Amino acid sequence: METIYALSSGSPPAGIAVIRVSGAGAGQALVQLAGALPEKRRASFRTLRDAKGLPLDEALVLWLPGPHTVTGEDIAELHLHGGRAVIAGVETALSAMDGLRPAQPGEFTRRAFANGKIDLAEAEGLADLLAAETELQRRSAMAMVGGALSGQVEEWRGTVLKLSALVEAALDFSDEDDVSELPEQFGAQLRGFVTELSDWLERPRAEKLREGFRVVLAGPPNAGKSTLFNALLDDDAAIISPTAGTTRDVIERPVSLSGIPFLFVDTAGLRLKSDDTIEMIGIERARRQTELADLTLWLGPEGEGPDGAWEIDAKADIDTSVRKKAPKLRISAETGEGIADLRRKLVEHAKMALPAPGSVALNQRQADLIAEAHDALDDATRLNDPLLIGEQLRLARRSFDRLIGQTSTEDMLDALFGRFCIGK
């Protein structure tokens, strides 16, 4: 396998830049740059030189021989001054060495997976950790990186193997014409297993955590949607005008409130007719947004909003405004009245729909495979023939194997590791 290298720290310029080299040629690359291999697993100060002997930088270097490294291969790390010219000079020197090439996105992590240093669920967690923008996202990703799901899947695989052993024992001790019955506790264990998987499938999903809790502001023109939208974001993202139909399209903005990811959506004013074709397109998109919403804040006439919407009396500062009889909140985006209370209630509500801090959130791929295992085991509860039950157990075990990457396809791996940056 070729030796790869890449800048593994942030974009230059920076105080420090880290270039990582991984593969069988990492040691030789370090010798060519630093003159000799330093003591393993200990930072050493060296002057790095190119092939002509010209100095490139004074750096700290690390020699990390495999297999006890993050990729399972020999690794050299170069901790350089973070100027663009320094980084470019070292990368040029590396590119001139035989057998070295620049890494592809996610290639270091992919090698860690291929060499058994992490499984697929942990790799997915690492991708989520790199993309995390809120505390809740970070804590959920850390749970996955730490092996919370992987450990659970190993327990499930162990349970399947124990159940399979009971089936094998029943078959081994049966006569050719008389299939032995399974132990009395077998059915109860199998049904309990199915229930446990059902509970996992009911958990909030990682996609919701990644995209944010979707809150749609809806109502007729001039109801105060854009003013409230800007107040929630503390930004002038939406144009505010007394002219009906100012908001022509959907405006989305992600924001974190108390560490909870939200996606606020401002929509066109809802009304039955308009002579403006563009506005009517915006109105139709607004209606679709209310169908996609996790929560709709309804600023229109009381009782006319979508099912489950929060009734918001949005113009508490205007004496002539028609008051709602039983609003969720009375607010004024102009004066700030009720905005803090609205944010607090939104955070409390979103916490009920999003994964608990530090808990495992399944992505769609993981949920689909757990659902496959669930269905196979559920089918087994309705069977009497140990041969058929054994086949369903085999199908469940195969789904668990795929979940943690013991069996996988190249297309799926390409899609996953393509999410990573080049230096990871």
Coordinates of C-alpha atoms in Angstrom, one line a residue:
M1 CA 0.0 0.0 0.0
E2 CA 1.3 3.4 -0.9
T3 CA 2.5 5.9 1.7
I4 CA 0.3 9.0 2.0
Y5 CA 0.8 12.4 3.4
A6 CA -1.3 15.5 4.1
L7 CA -1.7 18.6 6.1
S8 CA -3.7 17.4 9.1
S9 CA -4.2 20.8 10.9
G10 CA -6.2 23.9 9.9
S11 CA -5.7 26.1 6.9
P12 CA -2.5 28.2 6.9
P13 CA -1.3 30.6 8.1
A14 CA -1.3 29.4 11.6
G15 CA 1.0 29.2 14.6
I16 CA 1.6 25.4 14.1
A17 CA 1.0 23.2 11.1
V18 CA 1.0 19.4 11.4
I19 CA 1.8 17.2 8.4
R20 CA 1.1 13.5 8.8
V21 CA 2.8 10.7 6.8
S22 CA 1.3 7.2 7.0
G23 CA 2.5 3.9 5.4
A24 CA 5.5 1.7 5.0
G25 CA 7.6 4.6 3.7
A26 CA 6.9 7.0 6.6
G27 CA 10.2 6.1 8.4
Q28 CA 12.3 6.6 5.3
A29 CA 10.6 9.9 4.6
L30 CA 11.5 11.1 8.1
V31 CA 15.1 10.0 7.6
Q32 CA 15.4 12.0 4.4
L33 CA 13.9 15.1 5.9
A34 CA 15.4 15.0 9.4
G35 CA 18.6 13.0 8.8
A36 CA 17.7 10.1 11.1
L37 CA 14.9 8.4 12.9
P38 CA 14.3 10.0 16.3
E39 CA 13.4 8.0 19.4
K40 CA 10.0 6.5 18.9
R41 CA 6.9 8.1 20.4
R42 CA 8.9 11.1 21.7
A43 CA 8.9 14.6 20.2
S44 CA 12.3 15.6 18.9
F45 CA 13.6 18.9 17.6
R46 CA 15.1 18.6 14.1
T47 CA 16.1 20.8 11.2
L48 CA 14.2 19.6 8.1
R49 CA 16.1 19.7 4.8
D50 CA 15.1 19.0 1.2
A51 CA 16.9 16.7 -1.2
K52 CA 19.6 19.3 -1.9
G53 CA 20.3 19.8 1.8
L54 CA 18.7 23.2 2.0
P55 CA 16.9 23.9 5.3
L56 CA 13.1 23.9 5.1
D57 CA 12.1 24.5 8.7
E58 CA 13.1 23.8 12.3
A59 CA 10.4 21.5 13.6
L60 CA 9.3 19.0 16.2
V61 CA 9.0 15.5 14.7
L62 CA 7.4 12.3 15.9
W63 CA 8.2 8.7 14.9
L64 CA 5.2 6.4 15.6
P65 CA 5.9 2.9 14.3
G66 CA 2.9 0.6 13.7
P67 CA 0.8 -1.2 14.4
H68 CA -0.1 0.7 17.6
T69 CA -1.0 3.9 15.8
V70 CA -4.2 5.6 14.7
T71 CA -4.0 4.1 11.2
G72 CA -2.3 0.8 12.2
E73 CA 0.6 1.8 10.0
D74 CA 4.0 3.5 10.5
I75 CA 3.4 7.2 11.0
A76 CA 5.6 10.3 11.0
E77 CA 4.3 13.6 12.2
L78 CA 6.0 16.9 11.3
H79 CA 5.0 19.9 13.6
L80 CA 6.0 22.9 11.5
H81 CA 5.8 26.6 11.7
G82 CA 2.4 27.3 10.1
G83 CA 3.3 29.6 7.2
R84 CA 2.1 28.8 3.7
A85 CA 5.6 28.8 2.3
V86 CA 6.9 26.4 5.0
I87 CA 4.1 24.0 4.4
A88 CA 4.5 24.1 0.6
G89 CA 8.2 23.5 0.9
V90 CA 7.8 20.4 3.0
E91 CA 5.0 19.1 0.9
T92 CA 7.1 19.6 -2.2
A93 CA 10.0 17.6 -0.6
L94 CA 7.6 14.8 0.3
S95 CA 6.1 14.7 -3.2
A96 CA 9.6 14.2 -4.7
M97 CA 10.2 11.0 -2.7
D98 CA 9.5 7.6 -4.3
G99 CA 6.3 5.9 -3.1
L100 CA 4.7 8.9 -1.5
R101 CA 1.6 10.6 -2.7
P102 CA -0.9 13.1 -1.3
A103 CA -3.8 11.6 0.7
Q104 CA -7.4 11.6 -0.5
P105 CA -10.2 12.9 1.7
G106 CA -10.7 10.6 4.7
E107 CA -7.9 8.2 3.6
F108 CA -6.2 8.2 7.0
T109 CA -9.5 7.2 8.7
R110 CA -10.2 4.7 6.0
R111 CA -6.9 3.0 6.7
A112 CA -7.7 3.0 10.4
F113 CA -11.0 1.2 9.5
A114 CA -9.3 -1.2 7.1
N115 CA -6.6 -2.1 9.7
G116 CA -9.2 -2.8 12.4
K117 CA -8.4 0.3 14.5
I118 CA -12.0 1.5 14.4
D119 CA -15.2 0.0 13.1
L120 CA -17.7 1.6 10.8
A121 CA -20.0 3.0 13.5
E122 CA -17.0 4.7 15.1
A123 CA -15.9 6.1 11.8
E124 CA -19.4 7.6 11.2
G125 CA -19.2 9.1 14.7
L126 CA -15.8 10.7 13.9
A127 CA -17.3 12.2 10.7
D128 CA -20.1 13.7 12.8
L129 CA -17.7 15.0 15.4
L130 CA -15.7 16.8 12.7
A131 CA -18.9 18.4 11.5
A132 CA -20.4 19.2 15.0
E133 CA -21.3 22.8 15.5
T134 CA -23.3 22.6 18.8
E135 CA -22.6 21.0 22.2
L136 CA -25.4 18.5 21.7
Q137 CA -24.0 17.4 18.3
R138 CA -20.5 17.1 19.8
R139 CA -21.6 15.0 22.8
S140 CA -23.6 12.6 20.6
A141 CA -20.7 12.2 18.2
M142 CA -18.3 11.6 21.1
A143 CA -20.6 8.7 22.3
M144 CA -20.4 7.1 18.9
V145 CA -16.6 7.7 18.6
G146 CA -16.2 6.2 22.0
G147 CA -17.8 2.9 20.9
A148 CA -21.2 3.3 22.6
L149 CA -23.1 1.8 19.6
S150 CA -20.3 -0.6 18.6
G151 CA -20.3 -2.1 22.1
Q152 CA -24.1 -2.4 22.0
V153 CA -23.9 -4.1 18.6
E154 CA -21.3 -6.6 20.0
E155 CA -23.8 -7.4 22.8
W156 CA -26.5 -8.0 20.3
R157 CA -24.2 -10.2 18.2
G158 CA -23.4 -12.2 21.3
T159 CA -27.1 -12.6 22.1
V160 CA -27.7 -13.9 18.5
L161 CA -24.8 -16.4 18.9
K162 CA -26.2 -17.7 22.2
L163 CA -29.7 -18.1 20.7
S164 CA -28.1 -19.8 17.6
A165 CA -26.2 -22.2 19.9
L166 CA -29.5 -23.2 21.5
V167 CA -31.0 -23.9 18.0
E168 CA -27.9 -25.9 17.0
A169 CA -28.1 -27.9 20.2
A170 CA -31.8 -28.7 19.5
L171 CA -30.9 -29.9 16.0
D172 CA -27.8 -31.9 17.1
F173 CA -29.9 -33.9 19.7
S174 CA -32.8 -34.5 17.5
D175 CA -33.6 -37.7 15.6
E176 CA -34.0 -37.6 11.9
D177 CA -37.7 -38.0 12.1
D178 CA -38.2 -36.0 15.4
V179 CA -36.9 -32.4 15.7
S180 CA -36.2 -31.6 19.3
E181 CA -38.1 -28.7 20.9
L182 CA -36.2 -25.6 21.9
P183 CA -35.7 -24.7 25.6
E184 CA -38.7 -23.1 27.3
Q185 CA -36.9 -19.8 27.9
F186 CA -35.9 -19.5 24.2
G187 CA -39.1 -17.8 23.1
A188 CA -39.1 -15.3 26.0
Q189 CA -35.4 -14.4 25.2
L190 CA -36.2 -13.9 21.6
R191 CA -39.2 -11.7 22.2
G192 CA -37.3 -9.6 24.7
F193 CA -34.6 -9.1 22.1
V194 CA -37.2 -7.9 19.6
T195 CA -38.6 -5.5 22.1
E196 CA -35.1 -4.1 22.8
L197 CA -34.5 -3.4 19.1
S198 CA -37.9 -1.8 18.8
D199 CA -37.0 0.6 21.6
W200 CA -33.8 1.5 19.8
L201 CA -35.7 2.2 16.6
E202 CA -37.9 4.7 18.4
R203 CA -35.0 6.9 19.3
P204 CA -34.5 10.3 17.7
R205 CA -32.3 10.1 14.6
A206 CA -28.9 11.6 13.9
E207 CA -30.2 13.4 10.8
K208 CA -32.5 15.5 13.0
L209 CA -29.6 16.3 15.3
R210 CA -27.4 17.1 12.3
E211 CA -29.9 19.3 10.5
G212 CA -31.4 21.0 13.6
F213 CA -34.9 21.1 15.0
R214 CA -36.9 22.7 12.2
V215 CA -39.1 25.6 13.3
V216 CA -41.3 27.2 10.6
L217 CA -42.8 30.7 11.0
A218 CA -46.1 30.8 9.2
G219 CA -49.1 33.1 8.8
P220 CA -50.7 35.7 6.5
P221 CA -48.8 38.6 5.0
N222 CA -47.7 41.3 7.5
A223 CA -48.3 39.0 10.5
G224 CA -44.8 39.7 11.9
K225 CA -43.0 36.6 10.7
S226 CA -39.9 38.2 9.3
T227 CA -39.6 40.5 12.3
L228 CA -39.8 37.5 14.7
F229 CA -37.4 35.5 12.5
N230 CA -34.8 38.3 12.7
A231 CA -35.4 38.6 16.5
L232 CA -34.8 34.9 17.1
L233 CA -31.6 35.0 15.0
D234 CA -30.6 38.3 16.4
D235 CA -29.8 39.3 12.8
D236 CA -31.4 41.1 9.9
A237 CA -31.6 38.0 7.7
A238 CA -35.1 38.7 6.3
I239 CA -36.4 41.9 4.7
I240 CA -39.1 43.6 6.7
S241 CA -41.7 45.8 4.9
P242 CA -45.4 46.7 5.4
T243 CA -46.0 45.7 1.7
A244 CA -47.7 42.4 1.5
G245 CA -45.7 39.7 -0.2
T246 CA -42.3 41.0 0.6
T247 CA -41.0 37.5 1.5
R248 CA -41.2 35.6 -1.8
D249 CA -39.3 32.5 -1.0
V250 CA -38.3 30.3 2.0
I251 CA -35.4 31.7 4.1
E252 CA -33.6 29.1 6.3
R253 CA -31.0 29.9 9.0
P254 CA -29.3 27.4 11.3
V255 CA -28.7 28.6 14.9
S256 CA -27.7 27.2 18.2
L257 CA -29.8 28.0 21.3
S258 CA -28.4 26.8 24.6
G259 CA -26.3 24.2 22.7
I260 CA -29.4 22.9 20.8
P261 CA -29.3 23.0 17.0
F262 CA -32.2 24.8 15.3
L263 CA -33.2 25.5 11.8
F264 CA -35.5 28.5 11.7
V265 CA -37.5 29.0 8.5
D266 CA -39.2 32.2 7.4
T267 CA -41.9 31.7 4.8
A268 CA -44.1 33.8 2.4
G269 CA -47.3 35.1 3.8
L270 CA -50.2 32.7 3.3
R271 CA -53.2 34.0 1.4
L272 CA -55.6 32.5 -1.0
K273 CA -55.0 34.7 -4.0
S274 CA -52.3 36.9 -5.5
D275 CA -51.8 38.4 -8.9
D276 CA -48.1 37.9 -8.6
T277 CA -47.0 34.5 -10.0
I278 CA -43.7 34.6 -8.1
E279 CA -45.5 35.3 -4.8
M280 CA -47.9 32.4 -5.4
I281 CA -44.9 30.0 -5.9
G282 CA -43.6 31.3 -2.5
I283 CA -47.0 30.7 -0.9
E284 CA -47.0 27.1 -2.1
R285 CA -43.5 26.5 -0.8
A286 CA -44.6 28.0 2.5
R287 CA -47.4 25.4 2.8
R288 CA -44.9 22.6 2.0
Q289 CA -42.6 23.9 4.8
T290 CA -45.4 23.6 7.4
E291 CA -45.7 19.9 6.4
L292 CA -41.9 19.4 6.9
A293 CA -41.7 21.4 10.2
D294 CA -40.9 19.8 13.6
L295 CA -42.9 22.8 15.0
T296 CA -44.8 25.7 13.3
L297 CA -45.1 29.0 15.0
W298 CA -48.5 30.3 13.8
L299 CA -48.8 34.1 13.6
G300 CA -52.2 34.1 11.8
P301 CA -55.8 34.1 12.9
E302 CA -56.3 31.8 15.9
G303 CA -57.3 28.3 15.0
E304 CA -56.4 28.5 11.4
G305 CA -52.8 27.1 11.6
P306 CA -51.6 23.6 11.0
D307 CA -52.3 20.9 13.6
G308 CA -49.9 21.1 16.5
A309 CA -48.8 24.6 15.7
W310 CA -48.0 27.0 18.5
E311 CA -50.4 30.0 18.6
I312 CA -48.2 33.1 18.8
D313 CA -49.7 36.6 19.5
A314 CA -46.9 38.4 17.7
K315 CA -47.7 42.1 18.1
A316 CA -48.2 42.6 21.8
D317 CA -46.8 46.1 21.6
I318 CA -49.6 47.3 19.3
D319 CA -52.8 48.2 21.1
T320 CA -55.0 47.9 18.1
S321 CA -53.8 44.4 17.3
V322 CA -56.5 41.7 17.4
R323 CA -55.6 39.5 20.4
K324 CA -55.7 35.8 20.5
K325 CA -57.8 34.3 23.3
A326 CA -55.4 31.4 24.2
P327 CA -52.0 32.0 22.7
K328 CA -49.0 29.9 23.6
L329 CA -47.1 33.2 24.0
R330 CA -47.7 36.9 23.6
I331 CA -44.6 38.5 22.2
S332 CA -43.3 41.6 20.5
A333 CA -40.2 41.3 18.3
E334 CA -40.1 45.1 18.1
T335 CA -39.7 45.6 21.9
G336 CA -38.2 42.2 22.8
E337 CA -41.2 41.3 25.0
G338 CA -41.5 37.5 25.3
I339 CA -38.6 36.7 23.0
A340 CA -36.4 35.2 25.7
D341 CA -39.4 33.2 27.0
L342 CA -40.1 31.9 23.5
R343 CA -36.4 30.9 23.1
R344 CA -36.5 29.0 26.4
K345 CA -39.7 27.2 25.5
L346 CA -38.3 26.2 22.1
V347 CA -35.2 24.8 23.7
E348 CA -37.3 22.8 26.2
H349 CA -39.6 21.5 23.4
A350 CA -36.7 20.6 21.1
K351 CA -34.9 18.6 23.9
M352 CA -37.9 16.3 23.9
A353 CA -37.5 15.5 20.2
L354 CA -33.7 15.4 19.9
P355 CA -31.4 12.8 21.4
A356 CA -30.5 13.2 25.0
P357 CA -27.0 14.7 25.6
G358 CA -24.3 12.1 25.2
S359 CA -26.7 9.4 24.0
V360 CA -26.3 7.5 20.7
A361 CA -28.3 8.8 17.8
L362 CA -28.7 6.4 14.9
N363 CA -28.3 7.5 11.3
Q364 CA -30.5 6.2 8.6
R365 CA -28.1 3.5 7.5
Q366 CA -27.7 2.2 11.1
A367 CA -31.5 2.4 11.7
D368 CA -32.2 0.5 8.5
L369 CA -29.8 -2.4 9.5
I370 CA -31.2 -2.6 13.0
A371 CA -34.7 -2.7 11.4
E372 CA -33.6 -5.6 9.2
A373 CA -32.3 -7.5 12.3
H374 CA -35.5 -6.7 14.1
D375 CA -37.7 -8.0 11.3
A376 CA -35.7 -11.2 11.0
L377 CA -36.0 -11.9 14.7
D378 CA -39.6 -10.9 14.8
D379 CA -40.3 -13.4 12.1
A380 CA -38.4 -16.0 14.1
T381 CA -40.9 -15.6 17.0
R382 CA -43.7 -16.9 14.8
L383 CA -41.8 -20.0 13.7
N384 CA -41.5 -23.5 15.2
D385 CA -39.0 -25.2 13.0
P386 CA -35.5 -24.8 14.4
L387 CA -34.0 -24.9 10.9
L388 CA -36.1 -21.8 9.9
I389 CA -35.4 -20.1 13.2
G390 CA -31.7 -20.6 12.7
E391 CA -31.9 -19.0 9.3
Q392 CA -33.6 -15.9 10.7
L393 CA -30.9 -15.6 13.4
R394 CA -28.3 -15.8 10.6
L395 CA -30.0 -12.9 8.8
A396 CA -30.0 -10.8 12.0
R397 CA -26.3 -11.5 12.6
R398 CA -25.5 -10.5 9.1
S399 CA -27.3 -7.2 9.6
F400 CA -25.3 -6.5 12.8
D401 CA -22.1 -7.4 10.9
R402 CA -22.9 -4.9 8.2
L403 CA -23.7 -2.2 10.8
I404 CA -20.2 -2.2 12.3
G405 CA -18.5 -2.8 8.9
Q406 CA -17.5 -6.5 9.1
T407 CA -19.2 -6.7 5.7
S408 CA -19.5 -3.6 3.6
T409 CA -19.5 -2.3 0.0
E410 CA -16.9 -0.1 -1.6
D411 CA -19.6 2.4 -2.7
M412 CA -20.8 2.9 0.8
L413 CA -17.2 3.3 2.2
D414 CA -16.4 5.8 -0.6
A415 CA -19.5 7.9 0.4
L416 CA -18.7 7.8 4.1
F417 CA -15.0 8.6 4.0
G418 CA -15.5 11.2 1.3
R419 CA -17.2 13.3 4.0
F420 CA -13.8 13.7 5.8
C421 CA -11.3 16.4 5.0
I422 CA -8.1 15.5 3.2
G423 CA -5.9 15.4 6.4
K424 CA -8.2 13.1 8.4

